[in-house]
mmCIF file of C-alpha atoms in Angstrom:
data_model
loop_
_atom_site.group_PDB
_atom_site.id
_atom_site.type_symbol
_atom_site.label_atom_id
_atom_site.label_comp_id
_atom_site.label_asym_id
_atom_site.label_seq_id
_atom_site.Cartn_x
_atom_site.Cartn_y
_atom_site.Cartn_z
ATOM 1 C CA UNK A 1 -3.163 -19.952 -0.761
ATOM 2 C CA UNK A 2 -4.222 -17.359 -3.076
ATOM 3 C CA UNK A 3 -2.908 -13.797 -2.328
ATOM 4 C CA UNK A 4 -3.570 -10.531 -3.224
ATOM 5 C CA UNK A 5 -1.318 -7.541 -2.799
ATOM 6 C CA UNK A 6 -2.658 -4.096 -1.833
ATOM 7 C CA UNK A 7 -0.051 -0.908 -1.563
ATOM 8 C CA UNK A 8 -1.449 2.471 -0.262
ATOM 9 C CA UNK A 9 1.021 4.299 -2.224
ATOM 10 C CA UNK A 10 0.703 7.619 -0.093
ATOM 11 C CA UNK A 11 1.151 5.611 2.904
ATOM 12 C CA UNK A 12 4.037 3.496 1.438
ATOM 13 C CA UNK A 13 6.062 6.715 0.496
ATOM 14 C CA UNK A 14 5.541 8.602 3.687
ATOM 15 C CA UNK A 15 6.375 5.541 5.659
ATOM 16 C CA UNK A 16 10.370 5.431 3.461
ATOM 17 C CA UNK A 17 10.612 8.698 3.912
ATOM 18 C CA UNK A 18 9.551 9.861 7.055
ATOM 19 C CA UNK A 19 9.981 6.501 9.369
ATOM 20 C CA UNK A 20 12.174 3.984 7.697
ATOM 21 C CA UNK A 21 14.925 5.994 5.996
ATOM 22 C CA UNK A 22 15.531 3.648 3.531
ATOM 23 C CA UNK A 23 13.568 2.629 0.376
ATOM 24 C CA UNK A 24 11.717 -0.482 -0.664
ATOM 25 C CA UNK A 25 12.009 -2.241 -3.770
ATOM 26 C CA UNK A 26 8.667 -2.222 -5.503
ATOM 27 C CA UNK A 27 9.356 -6.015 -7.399
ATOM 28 C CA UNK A 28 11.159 -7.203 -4.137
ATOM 29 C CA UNK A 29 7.732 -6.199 -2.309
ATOM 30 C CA UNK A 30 5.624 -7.878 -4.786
ATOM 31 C CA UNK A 31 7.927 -11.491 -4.624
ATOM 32 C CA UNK A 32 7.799 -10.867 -0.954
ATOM 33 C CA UNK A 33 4.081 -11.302 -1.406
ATOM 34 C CA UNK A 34 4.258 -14.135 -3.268
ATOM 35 C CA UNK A 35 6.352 -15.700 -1.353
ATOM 36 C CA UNK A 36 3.247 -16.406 0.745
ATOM 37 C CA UNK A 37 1.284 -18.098 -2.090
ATOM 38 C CA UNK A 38 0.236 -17.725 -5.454
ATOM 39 C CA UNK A 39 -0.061 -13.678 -5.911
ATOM 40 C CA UNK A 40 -3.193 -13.204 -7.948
ATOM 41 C CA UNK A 41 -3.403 -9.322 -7.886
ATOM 42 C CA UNK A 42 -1.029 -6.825 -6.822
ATOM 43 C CA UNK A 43 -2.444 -3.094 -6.739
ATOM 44 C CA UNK A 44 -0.629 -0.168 -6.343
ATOM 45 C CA UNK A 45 -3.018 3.627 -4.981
ATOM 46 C CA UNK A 46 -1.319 5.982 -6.199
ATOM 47 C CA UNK A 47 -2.061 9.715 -6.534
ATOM 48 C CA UNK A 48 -1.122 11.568 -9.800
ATOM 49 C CA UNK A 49 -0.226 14.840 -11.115
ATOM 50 C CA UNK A 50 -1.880 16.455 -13.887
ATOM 51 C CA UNK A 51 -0.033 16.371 -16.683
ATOM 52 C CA UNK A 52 2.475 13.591 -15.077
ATOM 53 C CA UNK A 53 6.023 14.805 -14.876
ATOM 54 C CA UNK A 54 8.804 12.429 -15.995
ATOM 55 C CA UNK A 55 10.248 11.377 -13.093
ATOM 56 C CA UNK A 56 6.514 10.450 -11.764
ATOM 57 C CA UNK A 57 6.179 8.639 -15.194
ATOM 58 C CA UNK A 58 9.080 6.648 -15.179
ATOM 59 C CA UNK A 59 8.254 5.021 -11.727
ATOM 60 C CA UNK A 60 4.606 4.248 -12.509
ATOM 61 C CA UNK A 61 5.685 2.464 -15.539
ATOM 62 C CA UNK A 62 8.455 0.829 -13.759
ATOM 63 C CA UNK A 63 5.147 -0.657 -11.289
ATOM 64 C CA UNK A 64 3.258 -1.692 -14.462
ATOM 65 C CA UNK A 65 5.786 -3.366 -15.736
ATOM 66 C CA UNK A 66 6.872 -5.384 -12.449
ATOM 67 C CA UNK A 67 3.257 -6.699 -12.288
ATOM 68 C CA UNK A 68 1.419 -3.887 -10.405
ATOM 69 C CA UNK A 69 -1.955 -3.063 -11.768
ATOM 70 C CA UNK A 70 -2.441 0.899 -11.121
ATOM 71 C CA UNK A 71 -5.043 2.885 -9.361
ATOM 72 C CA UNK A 72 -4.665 6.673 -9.925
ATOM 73 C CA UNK A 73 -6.534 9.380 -8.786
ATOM 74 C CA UNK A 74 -5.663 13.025 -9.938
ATOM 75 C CA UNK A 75 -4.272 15.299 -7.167
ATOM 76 C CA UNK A 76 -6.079 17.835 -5.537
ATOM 77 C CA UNK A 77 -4.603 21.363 -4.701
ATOM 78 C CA UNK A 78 -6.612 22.437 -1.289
ATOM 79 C CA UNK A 79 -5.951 25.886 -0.475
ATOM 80 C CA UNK A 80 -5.641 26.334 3.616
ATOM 81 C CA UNK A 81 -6.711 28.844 5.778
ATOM 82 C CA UNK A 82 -3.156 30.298 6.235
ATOM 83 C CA UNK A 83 -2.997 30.824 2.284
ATOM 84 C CA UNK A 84 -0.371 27.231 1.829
ATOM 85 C CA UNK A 85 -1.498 24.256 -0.324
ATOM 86 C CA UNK A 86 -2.202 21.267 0.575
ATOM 87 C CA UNK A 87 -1.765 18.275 -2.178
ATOM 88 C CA UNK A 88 -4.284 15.352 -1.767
ATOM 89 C CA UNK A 89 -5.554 12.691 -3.039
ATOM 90 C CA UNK A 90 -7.744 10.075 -0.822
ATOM 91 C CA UNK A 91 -7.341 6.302 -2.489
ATOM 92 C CA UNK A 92 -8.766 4.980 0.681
ATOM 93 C CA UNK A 93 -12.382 4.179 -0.830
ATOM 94 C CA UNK A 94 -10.709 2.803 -4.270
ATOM 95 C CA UNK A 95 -8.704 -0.089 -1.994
ATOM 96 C CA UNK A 96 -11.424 -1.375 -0.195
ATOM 97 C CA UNK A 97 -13.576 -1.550 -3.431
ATOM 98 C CA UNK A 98 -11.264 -3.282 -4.766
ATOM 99 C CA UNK A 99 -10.939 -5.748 -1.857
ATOM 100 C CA UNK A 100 -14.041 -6.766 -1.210
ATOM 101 C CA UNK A 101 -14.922 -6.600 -5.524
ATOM 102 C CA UNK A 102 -11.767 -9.385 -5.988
ATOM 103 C CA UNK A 103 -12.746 -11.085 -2.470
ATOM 104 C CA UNK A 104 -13.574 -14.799 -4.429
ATOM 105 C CA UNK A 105 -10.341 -14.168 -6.150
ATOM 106 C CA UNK A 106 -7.768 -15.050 -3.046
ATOM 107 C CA UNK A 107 -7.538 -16.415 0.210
ATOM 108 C CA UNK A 108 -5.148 -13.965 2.049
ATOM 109 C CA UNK A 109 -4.826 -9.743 1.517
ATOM 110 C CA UNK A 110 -1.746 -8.026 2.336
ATOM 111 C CA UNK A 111 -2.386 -4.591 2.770
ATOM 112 C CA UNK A 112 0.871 -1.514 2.600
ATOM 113 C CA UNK A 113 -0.760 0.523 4.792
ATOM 114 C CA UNK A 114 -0.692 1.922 8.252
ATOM 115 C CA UNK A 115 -3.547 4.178 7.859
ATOM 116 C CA UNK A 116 -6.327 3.850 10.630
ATOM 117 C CA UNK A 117 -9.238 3.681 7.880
ATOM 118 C CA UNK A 118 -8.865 0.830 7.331
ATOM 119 C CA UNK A 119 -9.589 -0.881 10.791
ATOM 120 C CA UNK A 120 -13.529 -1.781 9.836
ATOM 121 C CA UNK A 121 -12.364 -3.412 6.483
ATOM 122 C CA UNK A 122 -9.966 -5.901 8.111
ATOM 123 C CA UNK A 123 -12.555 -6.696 10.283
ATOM 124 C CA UNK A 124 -14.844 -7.799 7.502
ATOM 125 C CA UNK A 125 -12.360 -9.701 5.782
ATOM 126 C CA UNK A 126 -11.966 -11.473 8.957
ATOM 127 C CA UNK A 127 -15.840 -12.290 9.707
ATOM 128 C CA UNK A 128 -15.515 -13.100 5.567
ATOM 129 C CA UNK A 129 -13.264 -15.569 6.889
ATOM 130 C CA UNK A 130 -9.775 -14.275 4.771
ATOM 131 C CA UNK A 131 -6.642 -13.971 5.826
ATOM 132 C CA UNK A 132 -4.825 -10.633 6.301
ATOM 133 C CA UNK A 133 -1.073 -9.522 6.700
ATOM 134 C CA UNK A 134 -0.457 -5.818 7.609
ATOM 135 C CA UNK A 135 2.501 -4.578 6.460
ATOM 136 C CA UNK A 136 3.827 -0.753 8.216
ATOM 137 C CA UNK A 137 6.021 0.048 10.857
ATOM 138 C CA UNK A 138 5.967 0.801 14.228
ATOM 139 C CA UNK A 139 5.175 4.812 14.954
ATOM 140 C CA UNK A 140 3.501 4.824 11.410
ATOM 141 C CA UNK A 141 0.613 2.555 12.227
ATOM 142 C CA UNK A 142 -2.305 3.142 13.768
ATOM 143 C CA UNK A 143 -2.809 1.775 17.228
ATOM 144 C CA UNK A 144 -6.866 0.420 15.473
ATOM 145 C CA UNK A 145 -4.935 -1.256 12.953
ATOM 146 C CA UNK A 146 -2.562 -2.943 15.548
ATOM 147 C CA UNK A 147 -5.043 -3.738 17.405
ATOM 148 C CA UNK A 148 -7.267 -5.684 14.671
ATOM 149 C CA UNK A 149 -3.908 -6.922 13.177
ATOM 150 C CA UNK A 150 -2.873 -8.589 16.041
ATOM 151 C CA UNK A 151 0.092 -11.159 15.359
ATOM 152 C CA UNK A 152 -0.736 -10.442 11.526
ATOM 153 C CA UNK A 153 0.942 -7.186 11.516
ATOM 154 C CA UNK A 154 4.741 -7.218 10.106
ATOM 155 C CA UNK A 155 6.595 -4.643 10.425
ATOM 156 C CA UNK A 156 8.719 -3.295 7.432
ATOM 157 C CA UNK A 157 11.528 -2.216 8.811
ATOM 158 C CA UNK A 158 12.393 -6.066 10.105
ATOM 159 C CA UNK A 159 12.043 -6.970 6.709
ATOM 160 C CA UNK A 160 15.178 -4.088 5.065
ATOM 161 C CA UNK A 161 17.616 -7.262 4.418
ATOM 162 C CA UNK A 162 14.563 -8.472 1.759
ATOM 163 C CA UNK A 163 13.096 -5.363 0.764
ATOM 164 C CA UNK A 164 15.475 -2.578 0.428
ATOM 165 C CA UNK A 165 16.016 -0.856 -2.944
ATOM 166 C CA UNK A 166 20.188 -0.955 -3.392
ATOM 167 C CA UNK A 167 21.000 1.986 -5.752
#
């Protein structure tokens, strides 16, 4: 079974920090993918500033070298109505190129992501006949993408003893 690894790095962040509490190992994440077959590709979405500070450096070279190949997109500043800014930058359109331009290359996607946008292209990689895990957690995913995961949906935080990050 070939697999291939996509991380929505916005969504992967938000869900550590704002659900889960604790942090995930980027390498354990990517042997915890190929612990399901032969991992072909492992991407990592990742927004970045403009010029890249050094902490933001450090960790996106730590990804390279465990074997992620990086998609980056500069952020955006959007200024809001009540004068605050908003920082943004939208990877959704990148990930599903990229799934459906590597689709011969494996058998089975695992997608980081909870985000609801991503209901229609699990459902073409199902009439395409490949095999999808979901990985998010529960009150971070999107009831479409429960829905179309079905019993292929894991949920992170049963997975902490694997994937947590010990500092």
């Amino acid at each position: 079974m070939r697999v291939s690894l996509f991380v929505d790095g916005a969504n992967y962040y938000y869900m550590q920090r704002d659900k889960l509490k604790w942090n995930i190992d980027a390498q354990k994440l990517r042997d915890w993918a190929a612990s399901k077959g032969e991992l072909v590709d492992a991407f990592y979405y990742i927004g970045k500033s403009a010029p890249s500070d050094l902490r933001e450096q450090k960790y996106l070279d730590m990804l390279a070298y465990s074997g992620y190949s990086l998609v980056t997109k500069e952020i955006k500043e959007i200024l809001q109505d009540d004068g605050s800014i908003t920082r943004k930058a939208n990877l959704d359109i990148e990930i599903v190129l990229d799934m459906f331009n590597t689709i011969d290359n494996y058998d089975m996607a695992i997608l980081v992501s909870g985000d609801g946008d991503f209901e229609r292209p699990l459902q073409l990689l199902r009439a395409r006949g490949k095999k999808f895990i979901v990985l998010s957690t529960a009150g971070f995913v999107a009831s479409e993408i429960r829905m179309v995961a079905g019993m292929h949906f894991v949920d992170v935080a049963n997975l902490r003893e694997e994937l947590e990050r010990i500092t």
